[in-house]
PDB file of C-alpha atoms in Angstrom:
ATOM      1  CA  UNK A 142     142.168  29.010 -20.770  1.00 79.00           C
ATOM      2  CA  UNK A 143     140.521  25.580 -20.824  1.00 90.00           C
ATOM      3  CA  UNK A 144     142.643  22.534 -20.021  1.00 94.00           C
ATOM      4  CA  UNK A 145     142.890  19.875 -22.720  1.00 94.00           C
ATOM      5  CA  UNK A 146     142.596  16.457 -21.094  1.00 94.00           C
ATOM      6  CA  UNK A 147     143.858  13.147 -22.415  1.00 91.00           C
ATOM      7  CA  UNK A 148     143.154   9.663 -21.124  1.00 91.00           C
ATOM      8  CA  UNK A 149     144.386   9.317 -17.535  1.00 93.00           C
ATOM      9  CA  UNK A 150     144.518  13.065 -16.799  1.00 94.00           C
ATOM     10  CA  UNK A 151     142.769  14.648 -13.800  1.00 95.00           C
ATOM     11  CA  UNK A 152     141.481  18.139 -13.067  1.00 96.00           C
ATOM     12  CA  UNK A 153     141.110  19.151  -9.414  1.00 96.00           C
ATOM     13  CA  UNK A 154     138.068  21.341  -8.881  1.00 96.00           C
ATOM     14  CA  UNK A 155     139.472  22.646  -5.597  1.00 93.00           C
ATOM     15  CA  UNK A 156     142.784  23.702  -7.143  1.00 94.00           C
ATOM     16  CA  UNK A 157     141.723  24.667 -10.652  1.00 94.00           C
ATOM     17  CA  UNK A 158     138.190  25.950 -10.057  1.00 93.00           C
ATOM     18  CA  UNK A 159     137.939  27.079  -6.416  1.00 92.00           C
ATOM     19  CA  UNK A 160     134.438  27.968  -5.350  1.00 90.00           C
ATOM     20  CA  UNK A 161     132.729  25.823  -7.972  1.00 96.00           C
ATOM     21  CA  UNK A 162     129.481  24.429  -6.561  1.00 96.00           C
ATOM     22  CA  UNK A 163     127.595  23.406  -9.692  1.00 98.00           C
ATOM     23  CA  UNK A 164     129.321  21.734 -12.636  1.00 98.00           C
ATOM     24  CA  UNK A 165     128.062  21.219 -16.171  1.00 97.00           C
ATOM     25  CA  UNK A 166     129.245  18.326 -18.328  1.00 96.00           C
ATOM     26  CA  UNK A 167     128.439  19.022 -21.965  1.00 93.00           C
ATOM     27  CA  UNK A 168     128.652  16.370 -24.690  1.00 89.00           C
ATOM     28  CA  UNK A 169     128.660  17.169 -28.383  1.00 83.00           C
ATOM     29  CA  UNK A 170     129.141  15.428 -31.711  1.00 79.00           C
ATOM     30  CA  UNK A 171     128.867  16.106 -35.427  1.00 74.00           C
ATOM     31  CA  UNK A 172     127.424  14.140 -38.353  1.00 68.00           C
ATOM     32  CA  UNK A 173     130.138  12.495 -40.458  1.00 63.00           C
ATOM     33  CA  UNK A 174     131.255  13.564 -43.927  1.00 62.00           C
ATOM     34  CA  UNK A 175     128.529  11.474 -45.593  1.00 59.00           C
ATOM     35  CA  UNK A 176     125.879  13.356 -43.634  1.00 57.00           C
ATOM     36  CA  UNK A 177     125.010  10.330 -41.499  1.00 63.00           C
ATOM     37  CA  UNK A 178     123.556  11.299 -38.135  1.00 71.00           C
ATOM     38  CA  UNK A 179     124.088   9.590 -34.783  1.00 73.00           C
ATOM     39  CA  UNK A 180     121.809   9.599 -31.760  1.00 78.00           C
ATOM     40  CA  UNK A 181     124.383   9.919 -28.977  1.00 81.00           C
ATOM     41  CA  UNK A 182     123.163   9.947 -25.374  1.00 86.00           C
ATOM     42  CA  UNK A 183     124.920  10.957 -22.168  1.00 91.00           C
ATOM     43  CA  UNK A 184     123.923   9.335 -18.878  1.00 94.00           C
ATOM     44  CA  UNK A 185     125.249   9.377 -15.317  1.00 96.00           C
ATOM     45  CA  UNK A 186     125.591   6.768 -12.554  1.00 96.00           C
ATOM     46  CA  UNK A 187     125.926   7.802  -8.903  1.00 96.00           C
ATOM     47  CA  UNK A 188     128.218   5.335  -7.146  1.00 96.00           C
ATOM     48  CA  UNK A 189     129.191   4.567  -3.573  1.00 93.00           C
ATOM     49  CA  UNK A 190     132.564   3.451  -2.237  1.00 92.00           C
ATOM     50  CA  UNK A 191     131.958  -0.119  -3.464  1.00 92.00           C
ATOM     51  CA  UNK A 192     131.660   0.987  -7.082  1.00 93.00           C
ATOM     52  CA  UNK A 193     127.928   0.241  -7.188  1.00 92.00           C
ATOM     53  CA  UNK A 194     124.956   2.594  -7.331  1.00 90.00           C
ATOM     54  CA  UNK A 195     124.905   4.277  -3.947  1.00 79.00           C
ATOM     55  CA  UNK A 196     121.557   2.912  -2.665  1.00 75.00           C
ATOM     56  CA  UNK A 197     121.802  -0.517  -4.285  1.00 59.00           C
ATOM     57  CA  UNK A 198     120.119  -2.215  -1.300  1.00 63.00           C
ATOM     58  CA  UNK A 199     116.985  -0.108  -1.653  1.00 67.00           C
ATOM     59  CA  UNK A 200     114.012  -1.077  -3.872  1.00 60.00           C
ATOM     60  CA  UNK A 201     114.110   0.675  -7.265  1.00 64.00           C
ATOM     61  CA  UNK A 202     117.587   1.986  -6.490  1.00 60.00           C
ATOM     62  CA  UNK A 203     118.136   3.054 -10.078  1.00 66.00           C
ATOM     63  CA  UNK A 204     115.520   5.747  -9.694  1.00 72.00           C
ATOM     64  CA  UNK A 205     117.897   7.639  -7.402  1.00 83.00           C
ATOM     65  CA  UNK A 206     121.191   6.587  -8.978  1.00 92.00           C
ATOM     66  CA  UNK A 207     120.837   6.492 -12.769  1.00 93.00           C
ATOM     67  CA  UNK A 208     120.229   9.645 -14.814  1.00 94.00           C
ATOM     68  CA  UNK A 209     119.337   9.552 -18.519  1.00 90.00           C
ATOM     69  CA  UNK A 210     117.088  11.317 -21.021  1.00 86.00           C
ATOM     70  CA  UNK A 211     113.916   9.635 -19.699  1.00 87.00           C
ATOM     71  CA  UNK A 212     114.832  10.290 -16.051  1.00 90.00           C
ATOM     72  CA  UNK A 213     116.081  13.843 -16.103  1.00 92.00           C
ATOM     73  CA  UNK A 214     116.471  14.663 -12.409  1.00 94.00           C
ATOM     74  CA  UNK A 215     117.812  12.813  -9.374  1.00 93.00           C
ATOM     75  CA  UNK A 216     117.766  13.609  -5.658  1.00 91.00           C
ATOM     76  CA  UNK A 217     115.741  16.828  -5.792  1.00 91.00           C
ATOM     77  CA  UNK A 218     117.830  18.339  -8.554  1.00 94.00           C
ATOM     78  CA  UNK A 219     121.275  17.236  -7.400  1.00 95.00           C
ATOM     79  CA  UNK A 220     121.883  15.871 -10.900  1.00 96.00           C
ATOM     80  CA  UNK A 221     119.877  17.088 -13.917  1.00 96.00           C
ATOM     81  CA  UNK A 222     119.808  16.138 -17.613  1.00 94.00           C
ATOM     82  CA  UNK A 223     119.301  18.863 -20.235  1.00 88.00           C
ATOM     83  CA  UNK A 224     117.245  16.654 -22.577  1.00 74.00           C
ATOM     84  CA  UNK A 225     117.684  14.361 -25.576  1.00 64.00           C
ATOM     85  CA  UNK A 226     119.315  15.416 -28.868  1.00 61.00           C
ATOM     86  CA  UNK A 227     118.916  12.807 -31.616  1.00 51.00           C
ATOM     87  CA  UNK A 228     121.111  14.170 -34.415  1.00 53.00           C
ATOM     88  CA  UNK A 229     124.137  16.066 -33.103  1.00 50.00           C
ATOM     89  CA  UNK A 230     125.626  19.088 -34.813  1.00 50.00           C
ATOM     90  CA  UNK A 231     123.069  21.327 -33.145  1.00 54.00           C
ATOM     91  CA  UNK A 232     125.475  24.232 -33.282  1.00 51.00           C
ATOM     92  CA  UNK A 233     129.069  24.752 -34.379  1.00 49.00           C
ATOM     93  CA  UNK A 234     131.196  22.940 -31.773  1.00 53.00           C
ATOM     94  CA  UNK A 235     128.485  23.558 -29.207  1.00 73.00           C
ATOM     95  CA  UNK A 236     127.225  20.869 -26.844  1.00 82.00           C
ATOM     96  CA  UNK A 237     124.205  18.809 -27.808  1.00 83.00           C
ATOM     97  CA  UNK A 238     123.374  17.290 -24.403  1.00 88.00           C
ATOM     98  CA  UNK A 239     124.467  18.187 -20.883  1.00 93.00           C
ATOM     99  CA  UNK A 240     124.300  16.997 -17.289  1.00 97.00           C
ATOM    100  CA  UNK A 241     124.446  19.445 -14.383  1.00 97.00           C
ATOM    101  CA  UNK A 242     125.789  18.290 -10.997  1.00 98.00           C
ATOM    102  CA  UNK A 243     125.140  20.280  -7.815  1.00 98.00           C
ATOM    103  CA  UNK A 244     127.736  18.954  -5.367  1.00 97.00           C
ATOM    104  CA  UNK A 245     126.078  20.554  -2.341  1.00 95.00           C
ATOM    105  CA  UNK A 246     122.968  18.394  -2.906  1.00 95.00           C
ATOM    106  CA  UNK A 247     124.741  15.055  -3.322  1.00 94.00           C
ATOM    107  CA  UNK A 248     124.469  12.626  -0.392  1.00 92.00           C
ATOM    108  CA  UNK A 249     127.770  12.134   1.441  1.00 92.00           C
ATOM    109  CA  UNK A 250     127.787   8.432   0.525  1.00 91.00           C
ATOM    110  CA  UNK A 251     128.264   9.181  -3.166  1.00 94.00           C
ATOM    111  CA  UNK A 252     131.929   8.801  -4.078  1.00 96.00           C
ATOM    112  CA  UNK A 253     131.718   9.003  -7.863  1.00 97.00           C
ATOM    113  CA  UNK A 254     129.530  10.433 -10.595  1.00 98.00           C
ATOM    114  CA  UNK A 255     130.357   8.376 -13.673  1.00 97.00           C
ATOM    115  CA  UNK A 256     129.300   9.629 -17.102  1.00 97.00           C
ATOM    116  CA  UNK A 257     128.493   7.167 -19.867  1.00 94.00           C
ATOM    117  CA  UNK A 258     128.070   8.054 -23.543  1.00 89.00           C
ATOM    118  CA  UNK A 259     126.248   5.677 -25.874  1.00 86.00           C
ATOM    119  CA  UNK A 260     124.965   5.519 -29.451  1.00 82.00           C
ATOM    120  CA  UNK A 261     121.263   4.697 -29.470  1.00 78.00           C
ATOM    121  CA  UNK A 262     120.481   1.483 -31.415  1.00 74.00           C
ATOM    122  CA  UNK A 263     124.158   1.271 -32.400  1.00 73.00           C
ATOM    123  CA  UNK A 264     124.197  -2.462 -33.059  1.00 76.00           C
ATOM    124  CA  UNK A 265     121.016  -2.416 -35.140  1.00 75.00           C
ATOM    125  CA  UNK A 266     122.369   0.481 -37.226  1.00 79.00           C
ATOM    126  CA  UNK A 267     125.950  -0.816 -37.409  1.00 82.00           C
ATOM    127  CA  UNK A 268     127.271   2.378 -35.830  1.00 78.00           C
ATOM    128  CA  UNK A 269     130.258   3.055 -33.553  1.00 78.00           C
ATOM    129  CA  UNK A 270     132.248   6.028 -32.309  1.00 78.00           C
ATOM    130  CA  UNK A 271     134.963   5.465 -34.905  1.00 78.00           C
ATOM    131  CA  UNK A 272     132.493   6.689 -37.544  1.00 79.00           C
ATOM    132  CA  UNK A 273     131.932  10.035 -35.815  1.00 79.00           C
ATOM    133  CA  UNK A 274     134.641  12.519 -36.834  1.00 74.00           C
ATOM    134  CA  UNK A 275     134.136  14.945 -33.955  1.00 79.00           C
ATOM    135  CA  UNK A 276     132.848  14.158 -30.474  1.00 83.00           C
ATOM    136  CA  UNK A 277     133.789  15.680 -27.149  1.00 88.00           C
ATOM    137  CA  UNK A 278     132.984  16.311 -23.504  1.00 93.00           C
ATOM    138  CA  UNK A 279     133.336  19.752 -21.899  1.00 95.00           C
ATOM    139  CA  UNK A 280     133.491  20.795 -18.239  1.00 97.00           C
ATOM    140  CA  UNK A 281     132.064  24.139 -17.103  1.00 97.00           C
ATOM    141  CA  UNK A 282     131.246  26.054 -13.967  1.00 97.00           C
ATOM    142  CA  UNK A 283     127.469  26.180 -14.425  1.00 97.00           C
ATOM    143  CA  UNK A 284     127.143  29.644 -12.884  1.00 95.00           C
ATOM    144  CA  UNK A 285     129.755  31.036 -15.301  1.00 95.00           C
ATOM    145  CA  UNK A 286     128.230  29.123 -18.223  1.00 94.00           C
ATOM    146  CA  UNK A 287     124.882  30.864 -17.778  1.00 94.00           C
ATOM    147  CA  UNK A 288     126.577  34.193 -18.520  1.00 94.00           C
ATOM    148  CA  UNK A 289     129.165  32.980 -21.032  1.00 94.00           C
ATOM    149  CA  UNK A 290     128.826  29.455 -22.484  1.00 91.00           C
ATOM    150  CA  UNK A 291     132.242  29.743 -24.163  1.00 92.00           C
ATOM    151  CA  UNK A 292     134.086  29.663 -20.821  1.00 94.00           C
ATOM    152  CA  UNK A 293     135.162  26.030 -20.522  1.00 95.00           C
ATOM    153  CA  UNK A 294     137.267  24.709 -17.680  1.00 97.00           C
ATOM    154  CA  UNK A 295     138.411  21.523 -19.448  1.00 97.00           C
ATOM    155  CA  UNK A 296     137.600  19.353 -22.456  1.00 92.00           C
ATOM    156  CA  UNK A 297     138.242  15.826 -23.656  1.00 92.00           C
ATOM    157  CA  UNK A 298     138.165  14.885 -27.351  1.00 88.00           C
ATOM    158  CA  UNK A 299     136.480  11.491 -27.621  1.00 81.00           C
ATOM    159  CA  UNK A 300     137.183  10.786 -31.281  1.00 65.00           C
ATOM    160  CA  UNK A 301     140.909  10.405 -30.613  1.00 57.00           C
ATOM    161  CA  UNK A 302     140.378   7.730 -27.975  1.00 61.00           C
ATOM    162  CA  UNK A 303     137.820   5.373 -29.507  1.00 66.00           C
ATOM    163  CA  UNK A 304     137.256   3.390 -32.701  1.00 69.00           C
ATOM    164  CA  UNK A 305     134.816   0.432 -32.767  1.00 76.00           C
ATOM    165  CA  UNK A 306     133.158   1.037 -29.378  1.00 79.00           C
ATOM    166  CA  UNK A 307     129.486   1.975 -29.102  1.00 81.00           C
ATOM    167  CA  UNK A 308     129.505   2.758 -25.361  1.00 86.00           C
ATOM    168  CA  UNK A 309     132.097   4.480 -23.194  1.00 87.00           C
ATOM    169  CA  UNK A 310     132.984   6.165 -19.924  1.00 93.00           C
ATOM    170  CA  UNK A 311     134.719   9.340 -21.084  1.00 92.00           C
ATOM    171  CA  UNK A 312     134.915  11.136 -17.725  1.00 96.00           C
ATOM    172  CA  UNK A 313     133.897  10.973 -14.070  1.00 98.00           C
ATOM    173  CA  UNK A 314     133.820  13.028 -10.893  1.00 98.00           C
ATOM    174  CA  UNK A 315     135.615  11.341  -7.992  1.00 98.00           C
ATOM    175  CA  UNK A 316     135.500  12.468  -4.380  1.00 96.00           C
ATOM    176  CA  UNK A 317     138.949  12.659  -2.773  1.00 94.00           C
ATOM    177  CA  UNK A 318     140.189  13.945   0.571  1.00 88.00           C
ATOM    178  CA  UNK A 319     140.733  17.455  -0.732  1.00 79.00           C
ATOM    179  CA  UNK A 320     137.528  17.667  -2.789  1.00 93.00           C
ATOM    180  CA  UNK A 321     136.133  16.552  -6.121  1.00 97.00           C
ATOM    181  CA  UNK A 322     138.366  15.641  -9.045  1.00 97.00           C
ATOM    182  CA  UNK A 323     137.378  15.427 -12.718  1.00 97.00           C
ATOM    183  CA  UNK A 324     139.028  12.373 -14.318  1.00 97.00           C
ATOM    184  CA  UNK A 325     139.419  11.620 -18.029  1.00 95.00           C
ATOM    185  CA  UNK A 326     138.787   7.863 -18.084  1.00 93.00           C
ATOM    186  CA  UNK A 327     138.557   6.912 -21.745  1.00 88.00           C
ATOM    187  CA  UNK A 328     137.137   3.392 -21.211  1.00 88.00           C
ATOM    188  CA  UNK A 329     135.021   2.008 -24.052  1.00 84.00           C
ATOM    189  CA  UNK A 330     133.159  -1.243 -24.725  1.00 82.00           C
ATOM    190  CA  UNK A 331     131.106  -2.756 -27.514  1.00 78.00           C
ATOM    191  CA  UNK A 332     128.055  -3.749 -25.524  1.00 77.00           C
ATOM    192  CA  UNK A 333     125.711  -0.821 -25.113  1.00 79.00           C
ATOM    193  CA  UNK A 334     124.355   0.793 -21.971  1.00 85.00           C
ATOM    194  CA  UNK A 335     123.252  -2.574 -20.547  1.00 86.00           C
ATOM    195  CA  UNK A 336     126.917  -3.420 -19.929  1.00 87.00           C
ATOM    196  CA  UNK A 337     127.334  -0.520 -17.501  1.00 89.00           C
ATOM    197  CA  UNK A 338     123.936  -1.057 -15.869  1.00 88.00           C
ATOM    198  CA  UNK A 339     125.052  -4.580 -14.992  1.00 89.00           C
ATOM    199  CA  UNK A 340     128.511  -3.431 -13.932  1.00 90.00           C
ATOM    200  CA  UNK A 341     127.164  -0.810 -11.520  1.00 91.00           C
ATOM    201  CA  UNK A 342     124.379  -2.919 -10.008  1.00 87.00           C
ATOM    202  CA  UNK A 343     121.185  -1.749 -11.691  1.00 85.00           C
ATOM    203  CA  UNK A 344     118.666  -4.519 -12.226  1.00 73.00           C
ATOM    204  CA  UNK A 345     117.176  -4.178 -15.702  1.00 66.00           C
ATOM    205  CA  UNK A 346     114.042  -6.164 -16.465  1.00 58.00           C
TER     206      UNK A 346
END
């Protein structure tokens, strides 16, 4: 049975999902009762021990550290994006976008994989997560998912944690002494993806 996470909860992959090598983070959302659609995007930042993108000293560091719908693969497939969905509600309670993380391919210097969820053009459209009645993030074992996509390990309901925000960190993977841990963060801002790019050290022209 899948674990329901709330803000501040953690899920140990070593203890709760022993043997997991490849994880899938699925994000989904529905149109609201008026039929309004939202273009929600999930991205990922690969961070080192200093909380910055792991190769921040290298030229074009974001190319190896920032995954989004226009840059769908990092580090020879260590982290992969499933592709952009612009409306949500693709299937009943199914995920609309996903990111797959292969832990065996991640460089040892990476200490966190932080997932960020945003609403595209939120400020121009006057949109925020409080207007979306159902939104969520699911955790799967990718190898199990390929045979049975209903087999979740954990999930986090976003709509209960956010109101006026248009950008958030719902969850992250954190490397600890005994392996990777999946944390429900629940940190939102009203500032778009640029806020987190600046926070994590990506230079945006």
